[in-house]
Amino acid sequence: MNPADADLSVSVFFYSRLGTHMANNRILLFSEGISFCHVVRPLVIGKWIKSLCDIDLVVATPANRVPFFAEEGFQTEVIQIADPREIYKRLSVGGPVYTVGDLEKYYRDDSILLDRIEPQVVIADFRFPLLQLSQHRSIPTIGITSASCHPSFDNSGSVPNCFLKPRLFPPALIDYADGTFLGRTVRRQILTQISRPYKEASRRHKLPVLESFFEYASQGDLCLLSDHPEVMSIKRLRQSDQYTGPLIWHRETPLPDGLSDTLIEASRVVYITVGTQDSMETGFVGPLARSLTSRGITTVISRGGRSFEISLKHEKLFVFNFLNESKLLPLVDLWIYHGSALSTYNGLAFGVPMISIPQQADQHFHSLALERLQVGEIVRPRELDVTRLVKLAMAFLEDNQIHDRSRLISDRLAGTELQQQAKNRIRSFLEEAGVSVR
């Protein structure tokens, strides 16, 4: 798609949408914050907005996410969200992100929020009711979403890899079934199931009922896809779509005292994460750390704020609650992680080979890129085995070619062309919305 055509489509759209909101001189930036990914994406976009204009920008986010935005100088508004643990439990078995009850509360809360803030523009990460309500009120909107949530994304292969956990059926049989009529039927049923709450909530609030979950998840007069096409490709982009490239938060927060020096001196460093939610089992972490450290490998574990203990004490084991990965990853040789989009791009950006244990479909799709780019491998949750993980880890640590490929991918993703395109489209969008930009 020609960027000039995209800008023209935005301009034509705004002639019919500008009105009373031009005088409000305020942007509402919404961070759902159900995972750290949903903090970083709006935070980075928010920093772009601040670099483009001096308009009053208000970030609506859960209380536990406020410190991250305060660290970057954002004004915040505390909001309530559904329990992230319940969300990720549903996602791990192919269920919907939200229940009808969750969404009905969101429609009510977001309507009150719009009344109070009276924004000139709404920018929302993964907050479907807010985007729909804003469009209903003729407020210009920017949505932030993942490419896997786009209507044209190829979601084949997600059923056997994430949703079917029993060991009764061998993986090869399930993989084969996914490409058959049976597999396609199961996938359609799952997609119908995950779309149902959104349709019902829209219907109850007398708003347009969209075709599927994907239309809800990719709303916005400008839809920012927080991905890189080399990692998450979409064949048919709409005029409203724009890839942003990897959204990396380069924080200044230092690593714990002495950790940098220790890792620099270490010959091999493995980093292990389990995500910030409870969807990933943690029982394997202790035995994995024991096996790695017994082989002389320095092992760093981030709990991600989760409450599990590692009883092992070893001079080569370091366990923390959270770490600034933009400082840590340049010192890491291998990352064993939970497959999240944010972590995938962090690893790719810093040239770190990865072993992914994805817990839900979006994580699976991002993890597939590791195998396609030959910089990592997927271990399905149903096949999780410490012995296998250790074998893979040792092979990766000794494979110079995978480290060379990881560095090459890092160099390719470091290009700023996509981000500049995204910033230019945001600039044009804000100008058409009546925002004074630099």
Short mmCIF file of C-alpha atoms in Angstrom, two decimals:
data_model
loop_
_atom_site.label_atom_id
_atom_site.label_comp_id
_atom_site.label_asym_id
_atom_site.label_seq_id
_atom_site.Cartn_x
_atom_site.Cartn_y
_atom_site.Cartn_z
CA MET A 1 0.00 0.00 0.00
CA ASN A 2 1.25 3.45 -0.88
CA PRO A 3 1.66 5.54 2.33
CA ALA A 4 0.37 8.57 0.45
CA ASP A 5 -2.87 6.71 -0.28
CA ALA A 6 -3.15 5.82 3.39
CA ASP A 7 -2.72 9.47 4.38
CA LEU A 8 -5.36 10.50 1.84
CA SER A 9 -7.83 7.99 3.29
CA VAL A 10 -7.26 9.45 6.74
CA SER A 11 -7.87 12.98 5.41
CA VAL A 12 -11.10 12.07 3.66
CA PHE A 13 -12.29 10.34 6.80
CA PHE A 14 -11.67 13.34 9.03
CA TYR A 15 -13.73 15.77 7.02
CA SER A 16 -16.78 13.98 8.38
CA ARG A 17 -15.47 13.37 11.90
CA LEU A 18 -14.10 16.68 13.19
CA GLY A 19 -16.39 18.67 15.40
CA THR A 20 -16.76 19.60 19.05
CA HIS A 21 -13.80 17.41 20.04
CA MET A 22 -11.33 19.79 18.36
CA ALA A 23 -11.68 22.26 21.21
CA ASN A 24 -10.92 19.80 24.02
CA ASN A 25 -7.13 19.80 23.51
CA ARG A 26 -6.57 16.48 25.27
CA ILE A 27 -5.51 12.99 24.16
CA LEU A 28 -6.59 9.90 26.08
CA LEU A 29 -4.05 7.07 25.90
CA PHE A 30 -5.40 3.79 27.27
CA SER A 31 -3.12 1.02 28.55
CA GLU A 32 -5.05 -2.13 29.40
CA GLY A 33 -1.99 -3.47 31.18
CA ILE A 34 -3.10 -7.11 31.42
CA SER A 35 0.53 -8.03 30.72
CA PHE A 36 3.76 -6.05 30.48
CA CYS A 37 3.42 -6.10 26.69
CA HIS A 38 0.24 -4.03 27.08
CA VAL A 39 2.22 -1.51 29.11
CA VAL A 40 5.21 -1.11 26.81
CA ARG A 41 3.26 -0.76 23.55
CA PRO A 42 1.18 2.27 24.62
CA LEU A 43 4.11 3.68 26.58
CA VAL A 44 6.37 3.76 23.53
CA ILE A 45 3.57 5.16 21.34
CA GLY A 46 2.88 7.74 24.06
CA LYS A 47 6.52 8.83 23.95
CA TRP A 48 6.18 9.28 20.20
CA ILE A 49 3.08 11.43 20.71
CA LYS A 50 4.89 13.58 23.28
CA SER A 51 7.71 14.14 20.79
CA LEU A 52 5.21 15.30 18.17
CA CYS A 53 3.04 17.73 20.12
CA ASP A 54 2.54 19.54 23.42
CA ILE A 55 -1.09 18.52 23.89
CA ASP A 56 -2.26 17.34 27.32
CA LEU A 57 -1.90 13.53 27.26
CA VAL A 58 -3.68 11.46 29.93
CA VAL A 59 -2.81 7.77 30.37
CA ALA A 60 -5.58 5.55 31.74
CA THR A 61 -4.04 2.42 33.25
CA PRO A 62 -4.43 0.04 36.23
CA ALA A 63 -2.92 1.18 39.54
CA ASN A 64 -0.09 -1.39 39.41
CA ARG A 65 1.02 -0.01 36.03
CA VAL A 66 1.03 3.67 37.03
CA PRO A 67 4.71 3.67 38.18
CA PHE A 68 5.93 2.68 34.70
CA PHE A 69 4.19 5.64 33.09
CA ALA A 70 5.13 7.98 35.95
CA GLU A 71 8.77 6.98 35.33
CA GLU A 72 8.42 8.54 31.87
CA GLY A 73 6.59 11.64 33.11
CA PHE A 74 3.05 10.79 32.00
CA GLN A 75 -0.10 12.09 33.70
CA THR A 76 -2.19 9.08 34.74
CA GLU A 77 -5.79 8.14 35.46
CA VAL A 78 -6.34 4.90 37.41
CA ILE A 79 -8.82 2.41 35.93
CA GLN A 80 -10.08 -1.06 36.84
CA ILE A 81 -9.60 -4.10 34.62
CA ALA A 82 -10.66 -7.74 34.67
CA ASP A 83 -8.44 -10.18 36.57
CA PRO A 84 -5.49 -10.88 34.22
CA ARG A 85 -4.98 -14.33 35.75
CA GLU A 86 -8.48 -15.37 34.70
CA ILE A 87 -7.92 -13.89 31.24
CA TYR A 88 -4.78 -15.93 30.65
CA LYS A 89 -6.34 -19.10 32.03
CA ARG A 90 -9.07 -18.76 29.39
CA LEU A 91 -6.57 -17.98 26.65
CA SER A 92 -4.49 -21.07 27.47
CA VAL A 93 -7.46 -23.31 26.62
CA GLY A 94 -8.67 -21.36 23.60
CA GLY A 95 -11.26 -19.31 25.47
CA PRO A 96 -12.18 -15.63 24.99
CA VAL A 97 -10.08 -12.82 26.43
CA TYR A 98 -13.08 -11.33 28.24
CA THR A 99 -16.46 -12.52 29.45
CA VAL A 100 -19.68 -10.70 28.60
CA GLY A 101 -19.72 -9.40 32.17
CA ASP A 102 -16.20 -8.00 31.81
CA LEU A 103 -17.12 -6.24 28.59
CA GLU A 104 -20.36 -4.80 29.91
CA LYS A 105 -18.45 -3.27 32.81
CA TYR A 106 -15.88 -1.90 30.37
CA TYR A 107 -18.58 -0.25 28.26
CA ARG A 108 -20.00 1.43 31.37
CA ASP A 109 -16.61 2.45 32.78
CA ASP A 110 -15.29 3.69 29.45
CA SER A 111 -18.38 5.76 28.81
CA ILE A 112 -17.84 7.49 32.16
CA LEU A 113 -14.15 7.95 31.35
CA LEU A 114 -14.94 9.61 28.02
CA ASP A 115 -17.44 11.92 29.72
CA ARG A 116 -14.84 12.96 32.29
CA ILE A 117 -11.79 13.34 30.03
CA GLU A 118 -13.58 14.65 26.90
CA PRO A 119 -10.62 13.72 24.68
CA GLN A 120 -9.90 15.15 21.27
CA VAL A 121 -8.28 11.86 20.24
CA VAL A 122 -8.41 8.38 21.80
CA ILE A 123 -5.47 5.96 21.54
CA ALA A 124 -6.15 2.52 22.99
CA ASP A 125 -4.13 -0.65 23.36
CA PHE A 126 -6.41 -3.70 23.43
CA ARG A 127 -9.42 -1.83 24.83
CA PHE A 128 -12.14 -2.75 22.36
CA PRO A 129 -15.16 -1.13 24.09
CA LEU A 130 -13.37 2.21 24.41
CA LEU A 131 -12.54 2.28 20.70
CA GLN A 132 -16.08 1.38 19.72
CA LEU A 133 -17.63 3.94 22.08
CA SER A 134 -15.22 6.63 20.84
CA GLN A 135 -16.08 5.95 17.22
CA HIS A 136 -19.78 6.03 18.11
CA ARG A 137 -19.17 9.51 19.57
CA SER A 138 -17.21 10.58 16.46
CA ILE A 139 -13.94 10.86 18.39
CA PRO A 140 -10.92 10.05 16.16
CA THR A 141 -9.26 6.81 17.30
CA ILE A 142 -5.92 5.05 17.06
CA GLY A 143 -5.88 1.37 17.97
CA ILE A 144 -2.77 -0.57 19.00
CA THR A 145 -2.88 -4.32 18.44
CA SER A 146 -0.88 -7.37 17.40
CA ALA A 147 -0.74 -8.63 13.83
CA SER A 148 -2.17 -11.95 15.05
CA CYS A 149 -5.39 -10.08 15.93
CA HIS A 150 -5.85 -8.79 12.37
CA PRO A 151 -8.73 -10.21 10.27
CA SER A 152 -6.33 -11.18 7.46
CA PHE A 153 -3.74 -12.93 9.62
CA ASP A 154 -3.26 -16.62 8.86
CA ASN A 155 -4.17 -18.32 12.15
CA SER A 156 -3.86 -21.92 10.97
CA GLY A 157 -1.82 -24.13 13.27
CA SER A 158 -2.90 -22.50 16.52
CA VAL A 159 -5.22 -25.29 17.64
CA PRO A 160 -2.81 -28.21 18.08
CA ASN A 161 0.05 -26.14 19.40
CA CYS A 162 -1.73 -24.27 22.14
CA PHE A 163 -5.23 -25.42 22.86
CA LEU A 164 -5.02 -29.24 22.89
CA LYS A 165 -3.06 -30.31 25.97
CA PRO A 166 -3.81 -34.04 26.60
CA ARG A 167 -0.89 -36.40 25.98
CA LEU A 168 -3.28 -39.11 24.77
CA PHE A 169 -2.71 -38.05 21.14
CA PRO A 170 0.82 -37.74 19.73
CA PRO A 171 1.70 -34.24 18.49
CA ALA A 172 2.32 -35.44 14.92
CA LEU A 173 -1.24 -36.77 14.72
CA ILE A 174 -2.71 -33.52 16.03
CA ASP A 175 -0.58 -31.49 13.62
CA TYR A 176 -1.85 -33.60 10.74
CA ALA A 177 -5.45 -33.25 11.90
CA ASP A 178 -5.14 -29.47 12.02
CA GLY A 179 -4.80 -29.35 8.23
CA THR A 180 -7.85 -31.52 7.65
CA PHE A 181 -11.56 -30.76 7.59
CA LEU A 182 -11.74 -31.74 11.27
CA GLY A 183 -8.98 -29.31 12.23
CA ARG A 184 -10.55 -26.47 10.27
CA THR A 185 -13.91 -27.19 11.87
CA VAL A 186 -12.45 -27.13 15.38
CA ARG A 187 -10.66 -23.86 14.61
CA ARG A 188 -13.87 -22.25 13.33
CA GLN A 189 -15.69 -23.34 16.48
CA ILE A 190 -12.99 -21.83 18.67
CA LEU A 191 -13.05 -18.55 16.74
CA THR A 192 -16.84 -18.44 17.03
CA GLN A 193 -16.55 -19.06 20.76
CA ILE A 194 -14.00 -16.32 21.38
CA SER A 195 -16.04 -13.83 19.32
CA ARG A 196 -19.35 -14.43 21.10
CA PRO A 197 -18.82 -12.20 24.20
CA TYR A 198 -17.91 -9.15 22.10
CA LYS A 199 -20.93 -9.50 19.85
CA GLU A 200 -23.28 -9.96 22.80
CA ALA A 201 -21.86 -6.98 24.71
CA SER A 202 -22.15 -4.74 21.64
CA ARG A 203 -25.71 -5.88 21.11
CA ARG A 204 -26.65 -5.11 24.71
CA HIS A 205 -25.22 -1.61 24.40
CA LYS A 206 -26.92 -1.02 21.04
CA LEU A 207 -23.63 -0.63 19.20
CA PRO A 208 -22.70 -2.20 15.86
CA VAL A 209 -22.05 -5.94 16.10
CA LEU A 210 -18.78 -6.66 14.32
CA GLU A 211 -18.04 -9.81 12.35
CA SER A 212 -15.59 -11.49 14.73
CA PHE A 213 -13.05 -11.03 17.51
CA PHE A 214 -10.52 -9.89 14.91
CA GLU A 215 -12.62 -6.90 13.84
CA TYR A 216 -13.00 -5.88 17.49
CA ALA A 217 -9.28 -6.32 18.16
CA SER A 218 -8.14 -4.31 15.13
CA GLN A 219 -10.37 -1.25 15.44
CA GLY A 220 -9.20 2.32 15.00
CA ASP A 221 -9.32 4.95 12.29
CA LEU A 222 -5.59 4.30 12.34
CA CYS A 223 -4.67 0.76 13.42
CA LEU A 224 -1.07 0.38 14.61
CA LEU A 225 0.25 -3.18 14.31
CA SER A 226 2.97 -3.53 16.93
CA ASP A 227 4.93 -6.00 14.83
CA HIS A 228 7.46 -6.32 12.03
CA PRO A 229 6.28 -7.93 8.76
CA GLU A 230 9.36 -10.17 8.68
CA VAL A 231 8.18 -11.68 11.97
CA MET A 232 4.37 -11.44 11.68
CA SER A 233 3.28 -11.12 8.06
CA ILE A 234 -0.19 -10.07 6.89
CA LYS A 235 -0.99 -10.51 3.20
CA ARG A 236 -3.78 -7.95 2.91
CA LEU A 237 -3.43 -4.71 4.85
CA ARG A 238 -6.27 -2.23 5.07
CA GLN A 239 -5.72 1.47 4.38
CA SER A 240 -6.05 2.10 8.11
CA ASP A 241 -3.25 -0.36 9.01
CA GLN A 242 0.34 0.55 9.81
CA TYR A 243 3.16 -1.64 11.09
CA THR A 244 5.22 0.04 13.81
CA GLY A 245 8.19 -2.30 13.85
CA PRO A 246 9.44 -3.64 17.22
CA LEU A 247 8.40 -1.45 20.14
CA ILE A 248 11.35 -1.65 22.54
CA TRP A 249 11.42 0.29 25.81
CA HIS A 250 15.03 1.29 26.44
CA ARG A 251 14.85 1.97 30.16
CA GLU A 252 17.55 3.65 32.19
CA THR A 253 16.90 1.55 35.32
CA PRO A 254 20.22 -0.16 36.14
CA LEU A 255 20.65 -3.85 36.85
CA PRO A 256 21.10 -4.91 40.51
CA ASP A 257 24.49 -4.08 42.00
CA GLY A 258 27.25 -6.31 40.71
CA LEU A 259 25.08 -8.30 38.28
CA SER A 260 26.47 -6.69 35.12
CA ASP A 261 30.08 -7.40 36.11
CA THR A 262 29.21 -10.99 37.04
CA LEU A 263 27.49 -11.65 33.71
CA ILE A 264 30.27 -10.00 31.70
CA GLU A 265 32.79 -12.33 33.35
CA ALA A 266 30.59 -15.43 32.86
CA SER A 267 31.36 -17.64 29.88
CA ARG A 268 27.71 -18.65 29.27
CA VAL A 269 24.52 -17.00 30.55
CA VAL A 270 20.97 -18.39 30.32
CA TYR A 271 17.98 -16.18 31.16
CA ILE A 272 14.66 -17.79 32.22
CA THR A 273 11.28 -16.02 32.42
CA VAL A 274 7.75 -17.28 33.06
CA GLY A 275 5.66 -14.22 32.25
CA THR A 276 3.79 -11.88 34.57
CA GLN A 277 0.58 -13.95 34.72
CA ASP A 278 -0.20 -17.40 36.11
CA SER A 279 -0.84 -19.18 32.80
CA MET A 280 2.62 -20.74 32.63
CA GLU A 281 3.50 -23.52 35.05
CA THR A 282 6.61 -22.83 37.12
CA GLY A 283 7.43 -26.29 38.46
CA PHE A 284 10.08 -26.89 35.80
CA VAL A 285 12.10 -23.76 36.67
CA GLY A 286 13.87 -25.15 39.76
CA PRO A 287 14.98 -28.45 38.17
CA LEU A 288 16.03 -26.59 35.02
CA ALA A 289 18.13 -24.14 37.03
CA ARG A 290 19.71 -27.03 38.94
CA SER A 291 20.68 -28.81 35.72
CA LEU A 292 22.10 -25.67 34.13
CA THR A 293 24.11 -24.49 37.13
CA SER A 294 25.50 -27.99 37.69
CA ARG A 295 26.99 -27.67 34.21
CA GLY A 296 28.68 -24.40 35.15
CA ILE A 297 26.18 -22.20 33.31
CA THR A 298 25.29 -18.87 34.91
CA THR A 299 21.49 -18.78 35.20
CA VAL A 300 19.34 -15.68 35.72
CA ILE A 301 15.65 -16.06 36.60
CA SER A 302 12.98 -13.36 36.56
CA ARG A 303 9.81 -14.24 38.46
CA GLY A 304 7.84 -11.52 36.69
CA GLY A 305 6.15 -10.57 39.94
CA ARG A 306 4.79 -14.09 40.43
CA SER A 307 4.88 -15.80 43.82
CA PHE A 308 6.94 -18.96 43.45
CA GLU A 309 10.15 -19.88 45.19
CA ILE A 310 13.39 -21.41 43.96
CA SER A 311 14.88 -23.47 46.80
CA LEU A 312 18.19 -23.99 45.02
CA LYS A 313 21.13 -21.93 46.26
CA HIS A 314 24.10 -21.76 43.92
CA GLU A 315 26.85 -19.27 43.19
CA LYS A 316 25.85 -19.24 39.51
CA LEU A 317 22.11 -18.75 40.13
CA PHE A 318 20.55 -15.28 40.35
CA VAL A 319 16.82 -14.86 41.01
CA PHE A 320 14.97 -11.54 40.78
CA ASN A 321 11.42 -10.26 40.67
CA PHE A 322 11.87 -7.94 37.68
CA LEU A 323 14.86 -6.92 35.58
CA ASN A 324 15.43 -4.21 33.01
CA GLU A 325 15.81 -6.42 29.95
CA SER A 326 17.20 -3.64 27.77
CA LYS A 327 20.23 -3.69 30.10
CA LEU A 328 20.26 -7.46 30.70
CA LEU A 329 19.82 -9.00 27.25
CA PRO A 330 23.10 -7.73 25.75
CA LEU A 331 24.78 -9.92 28.40
CA VAL A 332 22.69 -13.07 27.75
CA ASP A 333 23.58 -16.04 25.50
CA LEU A 334 20.21 -17.85 25.55
CA TRP A 335 16.68 -17.00 26.66
CA ILE A 336 14.18 -19.66 27.75
CA TYR A 337 10.88 -17.83 27.93
CA HIS A 338 7.08 -17.85 27.73
CA GLY A 339 6.67 -16.76 24.12
CA SER A 340 5.17 -13.30 24.59
CA ALA A 341 5.29 -10.84 21.70
CA LEU A 342 7.19 -8.26 23.74
CA SER A 343 9.81 -10.79 24.84
CA THR A 344 10.15 -12.19 21.33
CA TYR A 345 10.95 -8.76 19.92
CA ASN A 346 13.28 -7.94 22.82
CA GLY A 347 15.21 -11.13 22.16
CA LEU A 348 15.33 -10.55 18.41
CA ALA A 349 16.34 -6.91 18.88
CA PHE A 350 19.28 -7.84 21.10
CA GLY A 351 20.35 -10.86 19.05
CA VAL A 352 19.61 -13.51 21.69
CA PRO A 353 18.68 -17.08 20.59
CA MET A 354 15.46 -18.23 22.28
CA ILE A 355 13.60 -21.35 23.37
CA SER A 356 9.91 -20.52 23.62
CA ILE A 357 7.22 -22.27 25.67
CA PRO A 358 4.10 -20.45 24.38
CA GLN A 359 0.95 -20.56 26.47
CA GLN A 360 -1.62 -19.17 24.04
CA ALA A 361 -2.14 -18.49 20.35
CA ASP A 362 -0.55 -15.04 20.02
CA GLN A 363 2.56 -16.29 21.83
CA HIS A 364 2.62 -19.34 19.58
CA PHE A 365 2.47 -17.27 16.40
CA HIS A 366 5.29 -14.99 17.53
CA SER A 367 7.32 -18.03 18.55
CA LEU A 368 6.88 -19.62 15.12
CA ALA A 369 8.99 -16.79 13.74
CA LEU A 370 11.95 -18.07 15.78
CA GLU A 371 11.93 -21.37 13.92
CA ARG A 372 11.26 -19.72 10.56
CA LEU A 373 14.19 -17.32 11.09
CA GLN A 374 16.31 -20.18 12.52
CA VAL A 375 17.09 -18.32 15.74
CA GLY A 376 15.12 -20.45 18.19
CA GLU A 377 12.76 -23.33 18.83
CA ILE A 378 9.30 -23.94 20.28
CA VAL A 379 8.61 -26.40 23.10
CA ARG A 380 4.89 -26.97 23.47
CA PRO A 381 3.53 -26.92 27.04
CA ARG A 382 2.20 -30.46 26.57
CA GLU A 383 5.74 -31.61 25.71
CA LEU A 384 7.57 -29.66 28.41
CA ASP A 385 10.40 -31.77 29.79
CA VAL A 386 13.44 -30.52 31.70
CA THR A 387 15.77 -33.07 30.11
CA ARG A 388 14.76 -31.90 26.65
CA LEU A 389 15.11 -28.23 27.63
CA VAL A 390 18.62 -28.80 28.95
CA LYS A 391 19.61 -30.70 25.80
CA LEU A 392 18.29 -27.86 23.62
CA ALA A 393 19.96 -25.23 25.78
CA MET A 394 23.36 -26.92 25.59
CA ALA A 395 23.04 -27.32 21.82
CA PHE A 396 22.12 -23.64 21.37
CA LEU A 397 24.92 -22.42 23.60
CA GLU A 398 27.47 -24.33 21.52
CA ASP A 399 25.98 -23.39 18.12
CA ASN A 400 27.90 -20.42 16.74
CA GLN A 401 25.71 -20.27 13.64
CA ILE A 402 22.51 -19.60 15.58
CA HIS A 403 24.23 -16.75 17.39
CA ASP A 404 25.46 -15.34 14.07
CA ARG A 405 21.94 -15.54 12.60
CA SER A 406 20.51 -13.88 15.71
CA ARG A 407 22.88 -10.95 15.29
CA LEU A 408 21.97 -10.63 11.60
CA ILE A 409 18.25 -10.57 12.43
CA SER A 410 18.94 -7.97 15.11
CA ASP A 411 20.64 -5.77 12.53
CA ARG A 412 17.73 -6.16 10.08
CA LEU A 413 15.08 -5.30 12.67
CA ALA A 414 17.08 -2.30 13.88
CA GLY A 415 16.14 -0.32 10.77
CA THR A 416 14.03 2.75 11.56
CA GLU A 417 12.04 2.94 8.30
CA LEU A 418 8.88 1.31 9.68
CA GLN A 419 8.91 3.40 12.84
CA GLN A 420 9.38 6.56 10.81
CA GLN A 421 6.44 5.58 8.58
CA ALA A 422 4.32 5.00 11.69
CA LYS A 423 5.35 8.32 13.21
CA ASN A 424 4.56 10.13 9.96
CA ARG A 425 1.10 8.59 9.82
CA ILE A 426 0.47 9.48 13.46
CA ARG A 427 1.59 13.04 12.75
CA SER A 428 -0.78 13.31 9.78
CA PHE A 429 -3.57 11.77 11.82
CA LEU A 430 -3.14 14.23 14.68
CA GLU A 431 -2.99 17.17 12.29
CA GLU A 432 -6.25 16.10 10.67
CA ALA A 433 -7.76 15.75 14.15
CA GLY A 434 -6.92 19.39 14.82
CA VAL A 435 -3.94 18.74 17.10
CA SER A 436 -1.10 21.23 16.74
CA VAL A 437 2.05 19.23 15.97
CA ARG A 438 5.69 20.27 15.79
#
